[in-house]
Every structure is written in C-alpha cells, then in structure tokens.
Amino acid sequence: MFRRSISCLFLVLALFFCTSCNSRSLIVHGLAGRDANEIVVLLVSKGVAAQKQPQAAASTGGTSSEQLWDISVPAAQITEALAILNQAGLPRMKGTSLLDLFAKQGLVPSEMQEKIRYQEGLSEQMASTIRKMDGIVDASVQISFATDTDEQQPLTASVYIKHRGVLDNPNSIMVSKIKRLVASAVPGLTTENVSVISDRASYSDITINGPWGLSDEIDYVSVWGIILAKSSLGKFRLIFYLLLLTLFVISCGLLWVIWKTHTLILSLGGVKGFFDPAPYSKTVETKTKQTTEGAEEKKEDQPVEATEETPPAKDNASDVEENEDV
C-alpha cells in the first residue's frame, strides 16, 4: 500500500511538471484575424512560440459577429513576448471613427448621420479595394466633402498607403492608379485633388526560415534618368568609369595621329583635299610626276649654260700659255 501511494505521488508530480512545462498564457485578447496573424508572425520570427486561438464567442442574442482571436505564448516567454510587442507598437490601438460617433440612434436618423455614414462607407470601400492591390499592406481613405454653406469648395481626398516597396520603384504607376480609383468613385473629385501618402512597412527585422520566408525587397535608384537596382549601382559606376577611360584613350590616339599627319594633309591640299572623294594615291602620283618633270627641265638647262661658258675658259688658258712662252 505504501509503495502504491509512492508511485501515485511520483505520477502526480510527473504530470504536474509536464503540464507546467507546456503551460501557455494569453497575452493579447480580442484581436481581428489580420492583427492576430501579424503578431504571430512577428513573435515566431523572434523565436517565441506564439499561437492564436479563437476567442470564446459571447452570447449576442442570436446575432453573428466577427470572429476574434487570442494570442498565447509559453509561460517562460511572456516577458520576452511583451517586450517585442511593445517595441513594435503592437497591438495597434484603434481610435473611434466618425461612424462610431454617429452610430444609428433612434428610429429616424438625421440627415447628418446619413451623410457621415455614406462618407465613411465609401471611404472604407475604397480602402478595402486598395488593400487588394499587389504589394499593399494597409490603406486608409479620407474624403472631404463640401459643406452646405460652402458648396463651391472643391472636393479633396487623402490616401494613406502602407506597402512592401512597390511604391519605391520610380517606374511604378501604382500612385496614379490609386488616384484614378479614388477620383472615379467620388463624383466631382479630380486626380489633382487626391493626395497619396506612402509608408514602407518595416519587415527588415522579420526573418523566417523556409521556402515561405519573406524575401528581401528590391530597392531601386534613379541615376541620370536611368532606373536600376540599388545593388547594381557599383557595377554601373565601374562600367561608366571604364567607358570614360576608353573614350579618353581613343581621343588621345586621334590627337596623336592628327599631330603626326597634319603636315602631310596640308601638303596634299589641307582640309579641302582631305574631304575630296578622290583617293590620295592619284594626287600623289600627279604631284610626283610634276616634280620629276620640273627637275629634268632644270637639269637640261644647266648643261647648256655650262658648255657655252667653258670655251672662254679654255681660251684664257691658251692665252696664259702663250704669254709664258714669250
């Protein structure tokens, strides 16, 4: 009997330690599915074994509502998980919207309530459409309608976009698409009166191992109107400087050739002869022929003059000999 009680005690202690090791604690309650997924991804990327579990639905008198979620972590990682969430600013606090302030009260809603419901419903519908675009994380649309006292005031709209880097690409036309979407949904609103404020989501600190991990976004830069990836900027500079060096060497070579041959070009007619379609060989032959003929004529003239002048020299010599004999 004593041994049996000892065995039961050890079994109870073992079960207690096993359950205490696997015990989990809830750190966040009542989140929407999108917010719960964001927190789970962040905590798992930081090494915290976070899980989401559906919140127990309260009795609402037969009416259905959106499913809410709770986030649980191991008891040993509660402090670490809370520190990570505080640093990331999660979960986000939701403020009270105009739709909540002017909720339907009474049987007959006022004209202002109907107008605000229409504005908020239209804004939320456009924001939901923008979220469906590729690369958009979240969106919010605010439309400023003209009041009854100032109907001449133009309609304006502001759009806040949180994206994964799609708007950083200078070649992207996403901003113009968003402006056309908002302007087309509101009568009397033009694209010039739609302002788009973009903010890139900071996913640089979230790394998940596996084929489903988040890939690095490509950063683009504009250099002299040329769009290229930021990682290729060094190669572009190297190629550009090599091209400049090549052009410099070619220019120096051309200047050297011109310097060495400018006298020959000038002797063959200068710039006019250089652009003459006739080849240089014919010009050289004619000039060489003219120079040889001129030289031969000079040689023919020189002997004739010498023969005419030499006889008097002989006469002078004979006169000198006769004088010596005398």
Short mmCIF file of C-alpha atoms in Angstrom, two decimals, residues 110-250:
data_model
loop_
_atom_site.label_atom_id
_atom_site.label_comp_id
_atom_site.label_asym_id
_atom_site.label_seq_id
_atom_site.Cartn_x
_atom_site.Cartn_y
_atom_site.Cartn_z
CA SER A 110 -30.81 62.65 -39.07
CA GLU A 111 -29.54 63.97 -42.38
CA MET A 112 -26.04 64.47 -40.96
CA GLN A 113 -25.92 60.89 -39.73
CA GLU A 114 -26.88 59.58 -43.14
CA LYS A 115 -24.26 61.76 -44.83
CA ILE A 116 -21.49 60.65 -42.48
CA ARG A 117 -22.45 57.01 -42.92
CA TYR A 118 -22.27 57.43 -46.67
CA GLN A 119 -18.86 59.11 -46.49
CA GLU A 120 -17.38 56.55 -44.10
CA GLY A 121 -18.85 53.65 -46.03
CA LEU A 122 -17.46 54.98 -49.30
CA SER A 123 -14.04 55.59 -47.77
CA GLU A 124 -13.89 52.11 -46.25
CA GLN A 125 -14.99 50.53 -49.52
CA MET A 126 -12.22 52.28 -51.46
CA ALA A 127 -9.65 51.40 -48.77
CA SER A 128 -10.71 47.76 -48.99
CA THR A 129 -10.26 47.85 -52.77
CA ILE A 130 -6.78 49.40 -52.46
CA ARG A 131 -5.74 46.65 -50.00
CA LYS A 132 -6.39 44.08 -52.71
CA MET A 133 -3.63 45.53 -54.89
CA ASP A 134 -0.41 43.57 -55.03
CA GLY A 135 2.17 44.80 -52.53
CA ILE A 136 -0.25 46.88 -50.41
CA VAL A 137 -0.29 46.04 -46.70
CA ASP A 138 -2.88 48.51 -45.45
CA ALA A 139 -4.77 51.54 -46.71
CA SER A 140 -6.95 54.31 -45.36
CA VAL A 141 -9.00 56.86 -47.33
CA GLN A 142 -10.37 60.16 -46.05
CA ILE A 143 -12.71 62.23 -48.22
CA SER A 144 -13.52 65.87 -47.51
CA PHE A 145 -16.95 66.74 -48.86
CA ALA A 146 -18.11 70.31 -49.33
CA THR A 147 -20.41 71.68 -46.65
CA ASP A 148 -23.80 73.19 -47.35
CA THR A 149 -22.50 76.69 -46.61
CA ASP A 150 -19.55 76.43 -48.99
CA GLU A 151 -20.64 74.37 -51.97
CA GLN A 152 -18.04 75.99 -54.27
CA GLN A 153 -15.19 74.42 -52.33
CA PRO A 154 -13.62 71.59 -54.38
CA LEU A 155 -13.67 68.04 -53.11
CA THR A 156 -10.39 66.67 -51.75
CA ALA A 157 -9.23 63.25 -50.63
CA SER A 158 -6.19 61.87 -48.83
CA VAL A 159 -4.99 58.28 -49.07
CA TYR A 160 -2.55 56.64 -46.67
CA ILE A 161 -0.77 53.56 -48.04
CA LYS A 162 1.46 51.09 -46.21
CA HIS A 163 3.28 48.99 -48.78
CA ARG A 164 6.08 46.45 -49.18
CA GLY A 165 8.19 48.60 -51.51
CA VAL A 166 6.05 48.70 -54.65
CA LEU A 167 5.76 52.49 -54.49
CA ASP A 168 9.53 52.96 -54.15
CA ASN A 169 10.04 51.89 -57.75
CA PRO A 170 10.20 55.09 -59.88
CA ASN A 171 8.72 53.17 -62.81
CA SER A 172 5.67 52.14 -60.81
CA ILE A 173 2.33 53.66 -61.78
CA MET A 174 0.61 52.47 -58.62
CA VAL A 175 0.13 56.02 -57.32
CA SER A 176 -1.66 57.13 -60.48
CA LYS A 177 -3.86 54.02 -60.31
CA ILE A 178 -4.86 54.82 -56.74
CA LYS A 179 -5.63 58.44 -57.64
CA ARG A 180 -7.81 57.38 -60.58
CA LEU A 181 -9.62 54.85 -58.40
CA VAL A 182 -10.49 57.39 -55.71
CA ALA A 183 -11.35 60.17 -58.17
CA SER A 184 -13.63 57.88 -60.18
CA ALA A 185 -15.53 56.73 -57.09
CA VAL A 186 -16.44 60.24 -55.90
CA PRO A 187 -18.44 62.47 -58.27
CA GLY A 188 -16.77 65.84 -58.81
CA LEU A 189 -13.37 64.74 -57.47
CA THR A 190 -10.32 65.13 -59.73
CA THR A 191 -6.99 63.32 -59.54
CA GLU A 192 -5.20 66.62 -58.85
CA ASN A 193 -7.10 66.91 -55.55
CA VAL A 194 -6.16 63.40 -54.38
CA SER A 195 -3.07 63.18 -52.15
CA VAL A 196 -1.31 59.84 -51.64
CA ILE A 197 0.96 59.40 -48.60
CA SER A 198 3.04 56.22 -48.75
CA ASP A 199 4.89 54.46 -45.95
CA ARG A 200 7.02 51.37 -46.40
CA ALA A 201 6.41 48.53 -43.97
CA SER A 202 9.47 47.65 -41.89
CA TYR A 203 9.88 43.92 -42.50
CA SER A 204 13.67 44.06 -42.42
CA ASP A 205 13.77 42.59 -38.89
CA ILE A 206 11.43 39.69 -39.68
CA THR A 207 13.25 36.63 -40.99
CA ILE A 208 11.60 33.24 -41.24
CA ASN A 209 13.49 30.15 -42.33
CA GLY A 210 11.92 28.03 -45.01
CA PRO A 211 10.65 28.41 -48.56
CA TRP A 212 7.77 30.54 -47.28
CA GLY A 213 10.12 33.10 -45.73
CA LEU A 214 9.82 36.75 -46.57
CA SER A 215 12.11 37.69 -49.42
CA ASP A 216 14.08 40.90 -49.47
CA GLU A 217 12.50 43.71 -51.43
CA ILE A 218 14.49 45.20 -54.28
CA ASP A 219 15.46 48.82 -53.85
CA TYR A 220 15.58 50.97 -56.99
CA VAL A 221 17.53 54.17 -57.60
CA SER A 222 17.49 56.70 -60.41
CA VAL A 223 20.85 57.78 -61.86
CA TRP A 224 20.61 60.41 -64.61
CA GLY A 225 17.17 59.17 -65.58
CA ILE A 226 18.27 55.51 -65.64
CA ILE A 227 16.37 53.20 -63.29
CA LEU A 228 18.42 50.35 -61.84
CA ALA A 229 18.58 48.21 -58.72
CA LYS A 230 20.48 49.63 -55.78
CA SER A 231 22.65 46.50 -55.64
CA SER A 232 23.79 47.17 -59.23
CA LEU A 233 24.87 50.75 -58.54
CA GLY A 234 28.52 49.77 -58.01
CA LYS A 235 28.68 47.83 -61.28
CA PHE A 236 27.08 50.73 -63.11
CA ARG A 237 29.69 53.14 -61.79
CA LEU A 238 32.52 50.77 -62.74
CA ILE A 239 31.21 50.38 -66.30
CA PHE A 240 30.68 54.13 -66.61
CA TYR A 241 34.21 54.99 -65.50
CA LEU A 242 35.70 52.32 -67.78
CA LEU A 243 33.75 53.82 -70.67
CA LEU A 244 35.09 57.28 -69.85
CA LEU A 245 38.64 55.91 -69.69
CA THR A 246 38.20 54.19 -73.06
CA LEU A 247 36.91 57.38 -74.67
CA PHE A 248 39.85 59.31 -73.22
CA VAL A 249 42.38 56.84 -74.64
CA ILE A 250 40.70 56.91 -78.07
#
